[in-house]
XYZ file of C-alpha atoms in Angstrom:
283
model
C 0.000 0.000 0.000
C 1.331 3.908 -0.498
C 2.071 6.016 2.087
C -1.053 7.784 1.389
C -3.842 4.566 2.143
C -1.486 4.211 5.637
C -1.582 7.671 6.984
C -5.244 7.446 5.827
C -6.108 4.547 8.083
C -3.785 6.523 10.977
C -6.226 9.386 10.889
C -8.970 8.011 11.464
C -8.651 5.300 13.796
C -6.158 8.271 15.774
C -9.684 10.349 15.594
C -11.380 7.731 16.822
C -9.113 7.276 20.015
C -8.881 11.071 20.802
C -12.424 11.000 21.321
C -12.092 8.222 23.857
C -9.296 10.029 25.844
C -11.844 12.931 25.942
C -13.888 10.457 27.627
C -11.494 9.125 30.174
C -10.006 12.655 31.206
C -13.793 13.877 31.547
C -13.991 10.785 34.533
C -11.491 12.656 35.978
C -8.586 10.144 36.069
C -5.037 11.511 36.387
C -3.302 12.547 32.718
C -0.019 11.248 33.805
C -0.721 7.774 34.587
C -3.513 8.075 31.794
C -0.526 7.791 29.781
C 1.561 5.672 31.055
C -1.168 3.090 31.453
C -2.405 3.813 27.319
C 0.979 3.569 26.091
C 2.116 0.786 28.284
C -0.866 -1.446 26.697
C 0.267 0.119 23.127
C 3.914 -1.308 23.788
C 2.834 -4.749 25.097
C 0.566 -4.672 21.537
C 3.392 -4.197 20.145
C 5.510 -7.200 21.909
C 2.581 -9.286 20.985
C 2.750 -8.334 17.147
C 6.484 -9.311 17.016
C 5.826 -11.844 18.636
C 3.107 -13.190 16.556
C 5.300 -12.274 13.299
C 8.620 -12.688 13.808
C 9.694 -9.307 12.737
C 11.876 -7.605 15.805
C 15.164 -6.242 13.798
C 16.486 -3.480 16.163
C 20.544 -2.543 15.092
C 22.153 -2.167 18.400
C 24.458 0.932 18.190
C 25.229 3.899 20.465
C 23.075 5.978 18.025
C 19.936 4.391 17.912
C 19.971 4.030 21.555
C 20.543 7.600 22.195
C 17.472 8.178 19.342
C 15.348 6.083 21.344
C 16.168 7.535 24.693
C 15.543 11.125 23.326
C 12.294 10.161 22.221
C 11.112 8.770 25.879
C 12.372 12.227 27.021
C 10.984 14.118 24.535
C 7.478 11.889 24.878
C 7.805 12.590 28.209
C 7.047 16.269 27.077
C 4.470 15.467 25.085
C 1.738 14.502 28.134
C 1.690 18.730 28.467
C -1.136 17.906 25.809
C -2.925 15.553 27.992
C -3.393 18.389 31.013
C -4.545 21.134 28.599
C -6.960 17.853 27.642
C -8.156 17.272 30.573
C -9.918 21.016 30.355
C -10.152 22.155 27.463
C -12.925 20.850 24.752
C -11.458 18.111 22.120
C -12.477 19.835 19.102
C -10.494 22.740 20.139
C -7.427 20.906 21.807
C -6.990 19.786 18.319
C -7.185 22.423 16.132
C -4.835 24.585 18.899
C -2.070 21.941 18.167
C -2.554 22.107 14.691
C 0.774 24.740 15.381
C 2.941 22.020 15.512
C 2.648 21.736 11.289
C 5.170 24.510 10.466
C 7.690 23.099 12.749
C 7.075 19.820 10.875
C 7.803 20.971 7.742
C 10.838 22.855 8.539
C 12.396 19.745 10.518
C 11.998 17.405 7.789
C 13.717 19.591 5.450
C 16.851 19.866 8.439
C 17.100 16.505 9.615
C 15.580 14.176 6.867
C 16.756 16.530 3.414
C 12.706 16.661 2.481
C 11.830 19.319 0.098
C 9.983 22.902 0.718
C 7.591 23.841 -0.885
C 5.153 26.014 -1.238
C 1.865 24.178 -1.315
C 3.155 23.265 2.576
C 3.442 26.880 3.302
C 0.237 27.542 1.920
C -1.654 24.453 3.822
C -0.067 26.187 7.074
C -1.325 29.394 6.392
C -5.060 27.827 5.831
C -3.868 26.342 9.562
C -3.970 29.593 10.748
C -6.488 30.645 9.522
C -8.722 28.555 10.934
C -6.890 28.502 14.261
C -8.220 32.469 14.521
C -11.437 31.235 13.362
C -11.888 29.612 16.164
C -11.023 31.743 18.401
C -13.240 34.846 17.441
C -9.916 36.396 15.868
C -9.446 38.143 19.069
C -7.563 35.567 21.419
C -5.248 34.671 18.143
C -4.130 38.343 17.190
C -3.859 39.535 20.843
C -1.816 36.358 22.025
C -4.495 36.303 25.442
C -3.992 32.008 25.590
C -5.466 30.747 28.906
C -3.122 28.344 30.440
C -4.933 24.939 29.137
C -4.412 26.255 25.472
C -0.848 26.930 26.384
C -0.442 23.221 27.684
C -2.448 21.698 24.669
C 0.247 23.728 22.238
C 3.687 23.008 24.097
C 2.640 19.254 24.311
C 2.348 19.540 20.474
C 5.268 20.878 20.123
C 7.042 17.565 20.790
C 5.470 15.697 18.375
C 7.331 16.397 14.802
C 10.612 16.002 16.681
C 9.180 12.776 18.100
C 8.019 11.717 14.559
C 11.392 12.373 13.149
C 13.338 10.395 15.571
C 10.567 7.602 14.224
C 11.628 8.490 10.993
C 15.134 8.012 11.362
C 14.913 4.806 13.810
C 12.709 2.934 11.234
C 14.758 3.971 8.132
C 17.329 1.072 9.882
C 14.967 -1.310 11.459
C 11.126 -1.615 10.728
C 7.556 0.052 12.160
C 6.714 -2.648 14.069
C 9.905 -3.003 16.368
C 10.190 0.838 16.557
C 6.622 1.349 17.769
C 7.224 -1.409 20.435
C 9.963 0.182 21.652
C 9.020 3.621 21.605
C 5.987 3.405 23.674
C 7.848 1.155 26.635
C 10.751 3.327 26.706
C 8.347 6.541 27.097
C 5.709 4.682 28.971
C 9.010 4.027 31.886
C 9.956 7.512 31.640
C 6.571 9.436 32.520
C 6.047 6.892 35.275
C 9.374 7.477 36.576
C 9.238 11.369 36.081
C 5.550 10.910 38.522
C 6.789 8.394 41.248
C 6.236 11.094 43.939
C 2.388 11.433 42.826
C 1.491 7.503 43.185
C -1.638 7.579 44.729
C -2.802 9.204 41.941
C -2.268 6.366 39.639
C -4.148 3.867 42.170
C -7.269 6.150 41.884
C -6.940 6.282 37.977
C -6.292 2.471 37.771
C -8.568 0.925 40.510
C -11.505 2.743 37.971
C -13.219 -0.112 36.246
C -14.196 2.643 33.367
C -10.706 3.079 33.126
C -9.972 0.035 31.800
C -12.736 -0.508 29.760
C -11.969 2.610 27.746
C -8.384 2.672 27.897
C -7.872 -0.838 26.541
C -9.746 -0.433 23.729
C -8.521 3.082 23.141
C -4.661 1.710 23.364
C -5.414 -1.021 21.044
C -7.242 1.742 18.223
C -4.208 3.692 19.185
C -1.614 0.787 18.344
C -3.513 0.269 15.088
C -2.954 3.962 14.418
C 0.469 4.338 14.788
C 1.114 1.006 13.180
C 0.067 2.903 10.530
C 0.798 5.739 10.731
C 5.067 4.322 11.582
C 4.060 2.831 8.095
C 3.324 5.408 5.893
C 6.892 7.387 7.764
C 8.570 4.470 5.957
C 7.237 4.906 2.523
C 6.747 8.701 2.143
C 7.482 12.278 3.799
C 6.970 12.731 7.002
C 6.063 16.682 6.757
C 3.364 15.292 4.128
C 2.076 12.459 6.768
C 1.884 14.945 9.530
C 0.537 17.987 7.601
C -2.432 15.599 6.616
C -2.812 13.750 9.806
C -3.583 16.643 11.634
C -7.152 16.865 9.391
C -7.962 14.857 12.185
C -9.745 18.154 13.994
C -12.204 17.855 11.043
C -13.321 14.606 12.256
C -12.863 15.036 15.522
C -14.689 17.951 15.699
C -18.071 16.587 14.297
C -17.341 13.474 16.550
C -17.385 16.086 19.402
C -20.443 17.801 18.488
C -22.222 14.068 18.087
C -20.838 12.001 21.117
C -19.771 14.606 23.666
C -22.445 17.229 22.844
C -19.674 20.308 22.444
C -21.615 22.689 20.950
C -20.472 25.935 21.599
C -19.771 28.307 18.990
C -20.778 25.264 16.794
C -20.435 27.802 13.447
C -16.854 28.455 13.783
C -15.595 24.821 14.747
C -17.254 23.984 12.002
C -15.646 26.337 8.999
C -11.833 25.818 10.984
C -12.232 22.246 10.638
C -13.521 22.402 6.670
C -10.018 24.815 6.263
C -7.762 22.570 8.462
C -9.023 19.500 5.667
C -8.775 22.213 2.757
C -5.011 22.559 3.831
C -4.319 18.739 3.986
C -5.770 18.129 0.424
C -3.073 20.735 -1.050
C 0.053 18.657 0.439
C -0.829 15.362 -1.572
């Protein structure tokens, strides 16, 4: 399949499990061990998968460790997203990280020689356009971010250099054995970086909802960025990530539907239709 059909079947099944992480934050379990519990089950997926298919190829050398230890870190970073989450609408969390696309581009052009263009410059632009959209134009041009949307866009922040490091990892072994990986490596390193704050995870995991969500979520999740790891290997990975993030279109009407946010339904609406305007121009 081309990189296109993967990152396809990423975006939808990763739309699918944003709106169950909605759902889990909204019971009010902890972000922190949130994640370390969903990408935990998304490493032991992975285990099982190499398991099942013989496929682990990892080359041991001082570089690839140091990759892989830089993206636990730098995952570690990442769960900033998860607190602006846990109070700030979905539909919105998404289309505030949709800042992350510009460093993409530039990134994969540095560290993995992709070309700029300007139909990527233009897709960004639509971005940002739709990011003041949503917020009345006001909050955008005067900079006045309360400190969930500030969360929601450092944790995004993370993510193309994150994606990279995927790039770069799976260029010498395979998705399969880099997703694996990844997600126990950074699953060890937010639990470690939250020892002190224990008790929080027993309240998050003795929650039968918990794990009726969050197992199910993981494994749409794993499926995800199965796919999405694939289409890194076959194509660009500003490309992937520009049109991955037309997630907030579907996400958005999944928000309205299943988690009744409704509020300033118009302009959700019109950003989301622009965020999936700007995707179409990068293929």
């Amino acid at each position: 399949m081309s990189w296109i059909v993967f990152i396809l079947i990423g975006l939808i099944t990763k739309s699918f499990s944003s709106l169950l992480s909605k759902v889990i934050l909204n019971n009010k379990s902890d972000p922190a061990f949130y994640i370390v519990g969903r990408w935990l089950l998304i490493g032991i997926f992975g285990v099982v998968l190499l398991a099942i298919t013989d496929k682990f190829n990892f080359v041991l050398s001082l570089q690839n460790i140091l990759l892989l230890a830089l993206e636990a870190l730098l995952s570690a970073g990442a769960v900033f997203y998860y607190f602006g989450l846990d109070k700030v609408e979905l539909s919105r969390a998404n289309i505030l990280g949709t800042v992350s696309v510009l460093i993409s581009i530039f990134i994969g052009s540095l560290f993995l020689g992709e070309i700029l263009t300007l139909n990527k410059f233009f897709a960004f632009a639509l971005i940002v356009v739709s990011f003041t959209i949503l917020n009345g134009g006001k909050k955008v041009i005067e900079g006045k971010f309360n400190k969930f949307d500030v969360l929601i866009i450092i944790g995004s922040l993370f993510d193309p250099f994150i994606y990279v490091i995927d790039k770069k990892l799976i260029i010498s072994s395979n998705p399969e054995t880099i997703l694996a990986l990844a997600y126990l490596c950074a699953s060890a390193v937010v639990l470690l970086l939250n020892i002190g704050r224990l008790k929080n995870a027993l309240a998050t995991y003795r929650d039968t909802l918990y794990w009726k969500i969050a197992v199910p979520d993981a494994f749409i999740l794993f499926l995800s960025y199965l796919a999405i790891f694939s289409s890194f290997a076959l194509g660009e990975i500003s490309k992937s990530y520009i049109i991955l993030q037309s997630q907030v279109l579907l996400v958005a009407i999944m928000g309205i539907i299943f988690l009744k946010e409704r509020d300033n339904l118009g302009r959700k609406l019109i950003a989301s239709f622009l965020c999936f305007i700007a995707m179409i121009i990068v293929v």
